[in-house]
Short mmCIF file of C-alpha atoms in Angstrom, two decimals:
data_model
loop_
_atom_site.label_atom_id
_atom_site.label_comp_id
_atom_site.label_asym_id
_atom_site.label_seq_id
_atom_site.Cartn_x
_atom_site.Cartn_y
_atom_site.Cartn_z
CA UNK N 1 -105.90 55.07 -30.69
CA UNK N 2 -105.18 52.54 -28.29
CA UNK N 3 -103.13 49.40 -28.13
CA UNK N 4 -103.13 46.19 -26.27
CA UNK N 5 -100.60 43.15 -25.49
CA UNK N 6 -102.21 40.01 -25.98
CA UNK N 7 -99.89 36.66 -25.66
CA UNK N 8 -101.13 33.71 -27.33
CA UNK N 9 -98.25 31.94 -26.37
CA UNK N 10 -94.43 33.13 -26.05
CA UNK N 11 -94.44 35.66 -29.35
CA UNK N 12 -95.13 39.22 -29.34
CA UNK N 13 -96.14 41.06 -32.61
CA UNK N 14 -95.27 44.92 -32.88
CA UNK N 15 -97.00 47.08 -35.53
CA UNK N 16 -96.53 50.77 -36.23
CA UNK N 17 -99.10 53.14 -36.27
CA UNK N 18 -99.72 56.80 -36.47
CA UNK N 19 -102.19 59.31 -34.91
CA UNK N 20 -105.50 59.73 -37.03
CA UNK N 21 -105.94 63.14 -38.56
CA UNK N 22 -102.45 64.40 -38.88
CA UNK N 23 -101.15 65.51 -42.21
CA UNK N 24 -97.77 64.69 -40.78
CA UNK N 25 -98.48 62.39 -38.07
CA UNK N 26 -95.18 61.38 -35.89
CA UNK N 27 -94.83 57.41 -35.74
CA UNK N 28 -94.98 55.54 -32.87
CA UNK N 29 -94.65 51.83 -32.09
CA UNK N 30 -97.60 50.15 -30.72
CA UNK N 31 -98.26 46.79 -29.46
CA UNK N 32 -101.18 45.37 -31.09
CA UNK N 33 -103.82 43.15 -29.69
CA UNK N 34 -102.61 39.90 -32.08
CA UNK N 35 -102.95 36.39 -31.01
CA UNK N 36 -100.10 34.32 -31.57
CA UNK N 37 -99.97 30.70 -31.45
CA UNK N 38 -97.55 28.96 -29.09
CA UNK N 39 -95.46 27.36 -32.26
CA UNK N 40 -95.46 30.68 -34.00
CA UNK N 41 -94.04 32.12 -30.87
CA UNK N 42 -91.66 29.59 -30.76
CA UNK N 43 -90.54 29.61 -34.38
CA UNK N 44 -90.22 33.40 -33.74
CA UNK N 45 -87.44 33.16 -30.89
CA UNK N 46 -85.40 30.63 -32.63
CA UNK N 47 -85.38 32.96 -35.47
CA UNK N 48 -84.28 36.01 -33.41
CA UNK N 49 -81.50 33.65 -31.92
CA UNK N 50 -80.14 32.58 -35.09
CA UNK N 51 -80.01 36.01 -35.68
CA UNK N 52 -77.95 36.96 -33.09
CA UNK N 53 -75.56 34.03 -32.92
CA UNK N 54 -75.01 34.61 -37.03
CA UNK N 55 -71.31 35.63 -37.51
CA UNK N 56 -71.23 39.36 -39.26
CA UNK N 57 -69.72 39.27 -42.19
CA UNK N 58 -67.16 41.91 -44.09
CA UNK N 59 -65.99 43.04 -40.26
CA UNK N 60 -62.64 42.61 -39.13
CA UNK N 61 -62.19 40.15 -36.46
CA UNK N 62 -61.39 42.63 -33.26
CA UNK N 63 -59.43 39.73 -31.60
CA UNK N 64 -57.14 39.72 -34.66
CA UNK N 65 -54.40 41.68 -35.30
CA UNK N 66 -54.36 44.48 -37.27
CA UNK N 67 -52.24 44.90 -41.01
CA UNK N 68 -49.08 47.27 -39.84
CA UNK N 69 -49.86 49.41 -42.29
CA UNK N 70 -53.08 50.28 -40.50
CA UNK N 71 -51.87 50.24 -36.87
CA UNK N 72 -51.64 53.47 -35.10
CA UNK N 73 -48.12 54.61 -34.44
CA UNK N 74 -46.71 53.63 -31.23
CA UNK N 75 -46.40 56.82 -29.02
CA UNK N 76 -42.90 58.80 -29.02
CA UNK N 77 -41.77 61.58 -26.56
CA UNK N 78 -41.04 64.86 -28.47
CA UNK N 79 -37.78 65.04 -29.98
CA UNK N 80 -37.39 68.86 -28.44
CA UNK N 81 -39.06 71.21 -26.14
CA UNK N 82 -41.59 73.57 -28.30
CA UNK N 83 -39.82 76.11 -30.13
CA UNK N 84 -36.52 74.89 -29.58
CA UNK N 85 -34.77 74.08 -33.00
CA UNK N 86 -32.63 70.79 -33.63
CA UNK N 87 -30.96 69.08 -36.30
CA UNK N 88 -33.07 66.90 -38.64
CA UNK N 89 -32.02 64.82 -41.89
CA UNK N 90 -33.92 62.17 -43.96
CA UNK N 91 -35.66 61.89 -47.41
CA UNK N 92 -38.99 63.76 -48.54
CA UNK N 93 -41.99 61.80 -49.07
CA UNK N 94 -44.69 63.78 -50.84
CA UNK N 95 -48.58 63.71 -49.80
CA UNK N 96 -51.20 63.67 -52.01
CA UNK N 97 -52.28 67.06 -50.42
CA UNK N 98 -49.00 68.73 -51.40
CA UNK N 99 -47.28 68.43 -48.23
CA UNK N 100 -44.74 65.99 -47.10
CA UNK N 101 -42.45 64.51 -44.32
CA UNK N 102 -39.14 63.95 -43.52
CA UNK N 103 -38.48 60.23 -43.17
CA UNK N 104 -35.66 58.80 -41.32
CA UNK N 105 -33.08 55.91 -42.55
CA UNK N 106 -33.42 54.65 -39.22
CA UNK N 107 -36.68 53.47 -39.77
CA UNK N 108 -36.10 52.40 -43.14
CA UNK N 109 -38.26 55.57 -44.04
CA UNK N 110 -41.35 54.31 -42.65
CA UNK N 111 -43.70 56.73 -41.08
CA UNK N 112 -43.30 57.61 -37.12
CA UNK N 113 -44.95 60.43 -35.21
CA UNK N 114 -41.65 62.13 -34.71
CA UNK N 115 -41.26 62.95 -38.64
CA UNK N 116 -40.74 66.58 -39.62
CA UNK N 117 -44.12 67.66 -41.32
CA UNK N 118 -43.24 69.68 -44.70
CA UNK N 119 -45.74 72.61 -45.52
CA UNK N 120 -46.50 72.95 -48.94
CA UNK N 121 -44.94 76.46 -49.35
CA UNK N 122 -41.75 74.87 -48.69
CA UNK N 123 -41.65 71.86 -51.12
CA UNK N 124 -43.23 74.34 -54.18
CA UNK N 125 -40.36 76.91 -53.34
CA UNK N 126 -37.72 73.98 -54.17
CA UNK N 127 -39.29 71.88 -56.28
CA UNK N 128 -38.85 68.97 -54.06
CA UNK N 129 -39.22 65.59 -55.50
CA UNK N 130 -39.92 62.06 -53.25
CA UNK N 131 -36.47 60.72 -51.88
CA UNK N 132 -34.36 64.02 -51.88
CA UNK N 133 -32.21 63.74 -49.35
CA UNK N 134 -32.42 66.95 -46.61
CA UNK N 135 -30.27 68.56 -44.28
CA UNK N 136 -32.01 71.13 -42.04
CA UNK N 137 -33.67 72.26 -38.64
CA UNK N 138 -37.09 71.39 -37.31
CA UNK N 139 -39.21 72.79 -34.11
CA UNK N 140 -42.02 71.39 -32.34
CA UNK N 141 -45.40 73.46 -32.86
CA UNK N 142 -46.61 74.81 -29.64
CA UNK N 143 -50.61 75.40 -30.30
CA UNK N 144 -52.80 75.59 -33.79
CA UNK N 145 -53.62 72.33 -35.65
CA UNK N 146 -50.00 70.80 -35.43
CA UNK N 147 -49.70 71.25 -31.74
CA UNK N 148 -46.82 68.99 -30.68
CA UNK N 149 -45.60 68.07 -33.90
CA UNK N 150 -42.63 68.73 -35.53
CA UNK N 151 -42.17 70.97 -38.48
CA UNK N 152 -39.33 71.38 -40.89
CA UNK N 153 -38.45 75.10 -40.59
CA UNK N 154 -35.06 75.89 -42.45
CA UNK N 155 -33.32 73.66 -45.04
CA UNK N 156 -29.65 73.76 -45.35
CA UNK N 157 -28.77 71.31 -47.77
CA UNK N 158 -30.26 69.02 -50.51
CA UNK N 159 -28.19 66.06 -51.47
CA UNK N 160 -25.52 67.62 -49.95
CA UNK N 161 -25.57 70.80 -52.08
CA UNK N 162 -27.21 74.34 -51.56
CA UNK N 163 -30.90 74.25 -51.81
CA UNK N 164 -30.67 76.70 -55.04
CA UNK N 165 -28.78 73.99 -56.76
CA UNK N 166 -31.88 71.76 -56.47
CA UNK N 167 -33.78 74.17 -58.91
CA UNK N 168 -31.36 73.60 -61.66
CA UNK N 169 -31.97 69.93 -61.60
CA UNK N 170 -33.44 68.28 -64.67
CA UNK N 171 -35.93 65.60 -63.82
CA UNK N 172 -34.63 61.85 -63.93
CA UNK N 173 -36.92 60.97 -66.44
CA UNK N 174 -35.39 64.20 -68.71
CA UNK N 175 -31.89 62.66 -68.63
CA UNK N 176 -30.40 60.75 -71.27
CA UNK N 177 -29.76 57.01 -70.69
CA UNK N 178 -27.06 55.36 -72.67
CA UNK N 179 -25.42 51.70 -72.42
CA UNK N 180 -23.32 51.16 -69.49
CA UNK N 181 -19.24 52.10 -70.76
CA UNK N 182 -17.33 52.03 -67.64
CA UNK N 183 -16.72 48.48 -65.40
CA UNK N 184 -17.04 47.92 -61.87
CA UNK N 185 -14.04 46.06 -61.56
CA UNK N 186 -14.86 43.47 -58.44
CA UNK N 187 -11.55 41.76 -58.11
CA UNK N 188 -10.01 42.23 -54.85
CA UNK N 189 -7.39 39.57 -53.70
CA UNK N 190 -6.22 37.00 -55.28
CA UNK N 191 -8.04 34.89 -53.01
CA UNK N 192 -11.73 36.16 -53.76
CA UNK N 193 -11.95 34.03 -56.59
CA UNK N 194 -15.63 34.66 -56.43
CA UNK N 195 -15.72 38.02 -57.44
CA UNK N 196 -12.54 37.13 -60.18
CA UNK N 197 -14.97 34.91 -61.71
CA UNK N 198 -17.91 37.21 -62.01
CA UNK N 199 -15.51 39.84 -63.67
CA UNK N 200 -14.59 37.37 -66.15
CA UNK N 201 -18.47 35.96 -66.79
CA UNK N 202 -20.49 38.77 -66.08
CA UNK N 203 -19.08 41.84 -65.98
CA UNK N 204 -20.90 44.86 -64.04
CA UNK N 205 -20.69 48.51 -65.62
CA UNK N 206 -21.89 51.34 -63.87
CA UNK N 207 -25.65 51.89 -64.93
CA UNK N 208 -26.37 47.95 -65.47
CA UNK N 209 -29.68 46.72 -64.63
CA UNK N 210 -28.71 43.07 -63.82
CA UNK N 211 -30.48 39.95 -62.77
CA UNK N 212 -29.21 37.19 -60.54
CA UNK N 213 -31.65 34.46 -60.86
CA UNK N 214 -30.88 32.16 -58.29
CA UNK N 215 -32.89 28.62 -56.81
CA UNK N 216 -33.31 28.11 -53.12
CA UNK N 217 -30.04 27.62 -51.44
CA UNK N 218 -27.87 28.65 -54.32
CA UNK N 219 -25.77 31.34 -52.53
CA UNK N 220 -27.24 34.33 -53.53
CA UNK N 221 -27.05 36.05 -50.07
CA UNK N 222 -23.04 34.98 -49.93
CA UNK N 223 -23.06 36.69 -53.32
CA UNK N 224 -24.48 40.31 -52.76
CA UNK N 225 -22.44 40.40 -49.49
CA UNK N 226 -18.87 39.58 -51.53
CA UNK N 227 -20.42 42.03 -54.55
CA UNK N 228 -20.89 44.94 -51.69
CA UNK N 229 -18.02 44.53 -49.80
CA UNK N 230 -15.71 44.39 -53.41
CA UNK N 231 -17.75 47.87 -54.41
CA UNK N 232 -16.61 49.18 -50.98
CA UNK N 233 -12.97 48.12 -51.33
CA UNK N 234 -12.78 49.38 -54.75
CA UNK N 235 -15.10 52.47 -55.30
CA UNK N 236 -15.56 54.10 -51.98
CA UNK N 237 -17.52 57.04 -53.68
CA UNK N 238 -20.18 55.03 -55.28
CA UNK N 239 -23.26 55.10 -52.81
CA UNK N 240 -24.68 51.60 -51.97
CA UNK N 241 -28.04 50.58 -51.21
CA UNK N 242 -28.49 46.90 -50.08
CA UNK N 243 -32.71 46.76 -50.31
CA UNK N 244 -33.92 43.49 -48.73
CA UNK N 245 -37.69 42.92 -48.94
CA UNK N 246 -39.90 40.69 -46.90
CA UNK N 247 -36.13 39.08 -45.75
CA UNK N 248 -36.08 37.24 -42.45
CA UNK N 249 -34.98 39.40 -39.74
CA UNK N 250 -31.75 37.31 -38.74
CA UNK N 251 -30.56 38.08 -42.36
CA UNK N 252 -31.21 41.40 -42.10
CA UNK N 253 -29.10 41.64 -38.89
CA UNK N 254 -26.04 39.73 -40.77
CA UNK N 255 -26.46 41.95 -43.77
CA UNK N 256 -25.90 44.98 -41.56
CA UNK N 257 -23.21 43.91 -39.91
CA UNK N 258 -21.14 42.30 -42.69
CA UNK N 259 -21.26 45.28 -45.11
CA UNK N 260 -20.51 48.69 -45.31
CA UNK N 261 -23.45 50.07 -47.26
CA UNK N 262 -26.89 51.71 -45.85
CA UNK N 263 -29.32 48.63 -45.43
CA UNK N 264 -32.78 49.10 -46.14
CA UNK N 265 -34.98 46.38 -45.38
CA UNK N 266 -38.84 45.53 -44.34
CA UNK N 267 -38.61 42.11 -42.70
CA UNK N 268 -40.86 39.07 -43.08
CA UNK N 269 -43.19 40.11 -40.56
CA UNK N 270 -43.93 43.53 -41.95
CA UNK N 271 -47.29 44.00 -44.23
CA UNK N 272 -46.87 43.99 -48.13
CA UNK N 273 -47.43 47.91 -47.70
CA UNK N 274 -44.37 48.34 -45.89
CA UNK N 275 -42.42 46.25 -48.07
CA UNK N 276 -43.77 48.48 -51.23
CA UNK N 277 -42.74 51.67 -49.18
CA UNK N 278 -39.58 50.90 -48.33
CA UNK N 279 -38.59 49.97 -51.86
CA UNK N 280 -40.49 52.84 -53.51
CA UNK N 281 -38.26 55.58 -51.01
CA UNK N 282 -35.13 53.47 -51.55
CA UNK N 283 -35.45 53.84 -55.51
CA UNK N 284 -36.51 58.02 -55.30
CA UNK N 285 -33.64 58.56 -52.91
CA UNK N 286 -31.13 56.77 -55.52
CA UNK N 287 -32.46 58.48 -58.34
CA UNK N 288 -32.41 61.97 -56.54
CA UNK N 289 -28.50 61.30 -56.03
CA UNK N 290 -28.24 60.34 -59.71
CA UNK N 291 -29.64 63.47 -60.64
CA UNK N 292 -26.55 65.33 -58.87
CA UNK N 293 -24.62 63.43 -61.11
CA UNK N 294 -23.70 60.86 -58.39
CA UNK N 295 -22.80 56.42 -58.94
CA UNK N 296 -25.21 54.58 -56.85
CA UNK N 297 -25.80 50.94 -56.39
CA UNK N 298 -29.01 49.26 -55.13
CA UNK N 299 -28.80 45.57 -54.75
CA UNK N 300 -32.15 44.31 -54.04
CA UNK N 301 -33.26 41.03 -52.63
CA UNK N 302 -35.39 40.37 -54.33
CA UNK N 303 -37.45 41.13 -56.96
CA UNK N 304 -39.62 38.27 -56.99
CA UNK N 305 -40.70 38.87 -53.04
CA UNK N 306 -41.39 42.84 -54.15
CA UNK N 307 -43.60 41.32 -57.18
CA UNK N 308 -45.62 39.19 -54.77
CA UNK N 309 -46.00 42.38 -52.17
CA UNK N 310 -47.36 44.15 -55.14
CA UNK N 311 -49.67 41.68 -55.88
CA UNK N 312 -50.95 41.70 -52.57
CA UNK N 313 -51.50 45.40 -52.68
CA UNK N 314 -53.13 45.34 -56.03
CA UNK N 315 -55.64 42.37 -55.43
CA UNK N 316 -59.39 42.91 -56.93
CA UNK N 317 -58.08 45.75 -59.42
CA UNK N 318 -57.62 43.91 -62.30
CA UNK N 319 -57.86 40.60 -64.52
CA UNK N 320 -56.03 37.35 -62.73
CA UNK N 321 -53.09 35.64 -65.02
CA UNK N 322 -51.67 32.26 -64.35
CA UNK N 323 -50.29 31.87 -60.75
CA UNK N 324 -52.86 34.05 -59.37
CA UNK N 325 -50.73 37.58 -60.19
CA UNK N 326 -52.86 40.48 -61.17
CA UNK N 327 -52.53 42.11 -65.05
CA UNK N 328 -51.35 45.38 -63.45
CA UNK N 329 -49.30 44.09 -60.37
CA UNK N 330 -45.91 43.77 -61.80
CA UNK N 331 -46.04 47.29 -63.78
CA UNK N 332 -44.84 48.69 -60.57
CA UNK N 333 -41.82 46.92 -59.76
CA UNK N 334 -40.68 46.60 -63.38
CA UNK N 335 -40.82 50.27 -63.29
CA UNK N 336 -38.71 50.08 -60.41
CA UNK N 337 -36.04 48.01 -61.91
CA UNK N 338 -35.95 49.89 -64.91
CA UNK N 339 -34.57 53.04 -62.95
CA UNK N 340 -31.26 51.64 -63.53
CA UNK N 341 -29.15 53.47 -66.61
CA UNK N 342 -25.63 55.10 -67.39
CA UNK N 343 -26.92 58.51 -67.48
CA UNK N 344 -25.38 60.96 -70.16
CA UNK N 345 -25.08 64.31 -68.43
CA UNK N 346 -23.19 62.34 -65.45
CA UNK N 347 -23.81 59.69 -62.92
CA UNK N 348 -25.57 56.07 -62.80
CA UNK N 349 -27.89 54.20 -60.98
CA UNK N 350 -26.88 50.17 -61.25
CA UNK N 351 -29.17 47.93 -59.70
CA UNK N 352 -28.59 44.31 -59.45
CA UNK N 353 -31.70 42.46 -58.17
CA UNK N 354 -32.20 38.71 -57.27
CA UNK N 355 -34.97 36.69 -58.80
CA UNK N 356 -36.14 33.34 -57.45
CA UNK N 357 -36.81 30.21 -59.38
CA UNK N 358 -37.53 26.48 -58.44
CA UNK N 359 -39.32 27.39 -55.67
CA UNK N 360 -42.61 25.00 -56.73
CA UNK N 361 -44.71 28.15 -56.78
CA UNK N 362 -46.22 29.27 -60.12
CA UNK N 363 -46.23 32.56 -59.52
CA UNK N 364 -42.79 33.14 -58.67
CA UNK N 365 -42.30 31.26 -62.51
CA UNK N 366 -44.65 34.07 -63.44
CA UNK N 367 -42.56 36.85 -61.86
CA UNK N 368 -39.15 35.60 -63.18
CA UNK N 369 -40.68 35.44 -67.18
CA UNK N 370 -42.04 38.98 -66.49
CA UNK N 371 -38.34 40.27 -65.39
CA UNK N 372 -36.53 38.07 -68.09
CA UNK N 373 -36.17 40.35 -70.61
CA UNK N 374 -35.94 43.95 -68.74
CA UNK N 375 -32.52 43.44 -67.48
CA UNK N 376 -29.19 43.50 -69.76
CA UNK N 377 -27.34 41.08 -67.62
CA UNK N 378 -28.41 37.77 -66.64
CA UNK N 379 -25.99 35.80 -63.82
CA UNK N 380 -27.49 32.30 -63.68
CA UNK N 381 -27.04 30.33 -60.21
CA UNK N 382 -27.29 26.65 -60.51
CA UNK N 383 -27.93 24.65 -57.08
CA UNK N 384 -26.37 21.77 -58.08
CA UNK N 385 -22.99 23.53 -57.95
CA UNK N 386 -24.00 24.93 -54.80
CA UNK N 387 -24.95 21.25 -53.60
CA UNK N 388 -21.51 20.31 -54.43
CA UNK N 389 -19.81 23.20 -52.23
CA UNK N 390 -18.77 24.91 -55.55
CA UNK N 391 -19.02 28.59 -54.73
CA UNK N 392 -19.89 30.92 -56.65
CA UNK N 393 -22.48 28.21 -58.14
CA UNK N 394 -22.54 30.35 -61.75
CA UNK N 395 -23.91 28.35 -64.98
CA UNK N 396 -20.97 30.07 -67.08
CA UNK N 397 -22.75 29.32 -70.40
CA UNK N 398 -26.44 30.63 -69.50
CA UNK N 399 -24.82 33.70 -67.81
CA UNK N 400 -23.57 36.73 -69.51
CA UNK N 401 -23.59 40.94 -70.09
CA UNK N 402 -25.07 42.71 -72.99
CA UNK N 403 -22.50 44.51 -74.96
CA UNK N 404 -19.92 43.29 -72.94
CA UNK N 405 -17.45 44.45 -75.43
CA UNK N 406 -18.19 48.51 -74.27
CA UNK N 407 -16.74 46.77 -70.84
CA UNK N 408 -13.59 45.38 -71.99
CA UNK N 409 -10.16 46.05 -73.52
CA UNK N 410 -9.90 44.49 -76.89
CA UNK N 411 -6.95 42.33 -75.58
CA UNK N 412 -9.19 41.29 -72.76
CA UNK N 413 -12.28 40.83 -74.73
CA UNK N 414 -9.86 38.10 -77.11
CA UNK N 415 -9.49 36.41 -74.10
CA UNK N 416 -13.11 36.18 -73.38
CA UNK N 417 -14.19 34.79 -76.51
CA UNK N 418 -11.65 32.12 -76.31
CA UNK N 419 -12.69 31.38 -72.79
CA UNK N 420 -16.55 30.86 -73.54
CA UNK N 421 -15.40 29.04 -76.42
CA UNK N 422 -13.59 26.12 -74.55
CA UNK N 423 -16.28 26.61 -71.50
CA UNK N 424 -19.41 25.63 -74.35
CA UNK N 425 -18.21 22.38 -74.61
CA UNK N 426 -18.56 21.58 -70.87
CA UNK N 427 -21.27 20.87 -68.47
CA UNK N 428 -21.73 23.62 -65.86
CA UNK N 429 -20.12 21.69 -63.23
CA UNK N 430 -16.61 21.08 -65.00
CA UNK N 431 -16.75 24.55 -66.49
CA UNK N 432 -16.72 26.15 -63.15
CA UNK N 433 -14.51 23.87 -61.51
CA UNK N 434 -11.97 24.56 -64.50
CA UNK N 435 -12.22 28.01 -64.07
CA UNK N 436 -11.27 28.20 -60.26
CA UNK N 437 -8.89 25.72 -60.51
CA UNK N 438 -7.07 27.98 -63.50
CA UNK N 439 -7.75 31.23 -61.14
CA UNK N 440 -6.22 29.88 -58.47
CA UNK N 441 -2.91 29.33 -60.54
CA UNK N 442 -2.90 33.30 -61.58
CA UNK N 443 -2.46 36.07 -59.08
CA UNK N 444 -5.23 38.25 -61.20
CA UNK N 445 -7.40 38.29 -63.68
CA UNK N 446 -5.15 40.27 -65.85
CA UNK N 447 -2.27 37.13 -65.77
CA UNK N 448 -4.82 34.76 -66.22
CA UNK N 449 -6.37 36.59 -69.48
CA UNK N 450 -3.01 36.76 -70.64
CA UNK N 451 -2.08 32.89 -70.20
CA UNK N 452 -5.30 31.97 -72.15
CA UNK N 453 -4.10 34.23 -75.16
CA UNK N 454 -0.78 32.66 -74.80
CA UNK N 455 -1.92 29.41 -74.56
CA UNK N 456 -3.74 30.26 -77.94
CA UNK N 457 -0.47 31.78 -79.72
CA UNK N 458 -1.82 34.69 -79.57
CA UNK N 459 0.30 36.55 -76.65
#
């Protein structure tokens, strides 16, 4: 078999041929004598150039920054010499293969290289669940598959109790849910009118599932801070978490410096996967504390941004609804918000989440409508009041708590009914101004309600 090269211009044609007489002949490339005209050769060259310069689709741009959830974790020095035990604490995150890791509160429960690995045997032995808070001992392994990686060696406590106690606990979904019956009084000082107003308009009980509906610049962040500080002052035994999702970094810093509760944040420079991970770990941690009979409060800012993050994470998985929302995207944030409840066996999980309205985004409106019927308390903020520097900018007639009679004493309930009847005839601005004016004249809400009954001839 032979072959030659003939150039009839600038083109060369390659042919594939095989050796004759072989059953399975080796394939070899040969150059066959073929005449190629000048025009044909130039056209082939142009096609090759176009093919080389054509951008490859569906490939990541190597010059663009990778998504943070896909980036390799930065190198960190080992926390201790190999084989030496050291103290660890953190929340459990279970993996699909049955193993787990201990995530640190310092990193808002996002993964790092120094997170201790938890073997399947330990997790199965203690019936471990996501979010369980472990204090124990770990050691950096030397040799083997986990060379240089920390592994959990001992468990001292689970949620501040002996590990054996964990085996006796029912799962969160098996606990009996009740209406909130014990009110958290937010009133602290006579001058703190915002919390006194919230106590009168939208009482908050242990186990409340509340929505704070707010347009931009209506004071929702200030309101969350005030609620957190009031709960810290009046109920230091309540475990607080302030969960900030897709928040501006400077707002995260300000919140950490302003409140006493644990601030768990995923700032705006993070990925949607990080927002989702942080929120899920925070809720699971709160559920584990509630299983132990603790009262937990989560202030979530905001459910709207959490819904956006889930929507980005579930793109391409289902039908697109109005506003660009995936049909299944909001199932997960609704499940997290729905975890709030008063537990008959003891303990409670209270979640107050903000939702954004009047942003000009159809997606935000759809998210609000989805959450609208899931709460049992709604506190509506009005931007017109905020623009007139009336704080809190609460729309009294549209705000309220379901079954509020379970949270007030009988005499208090009578005064609240009289108050609402009077405010129902006023516009939101006049009603709030009148309420704040009356509150300034009385040192406590108890005195204020007594004055209402007295004015109505029922004192």
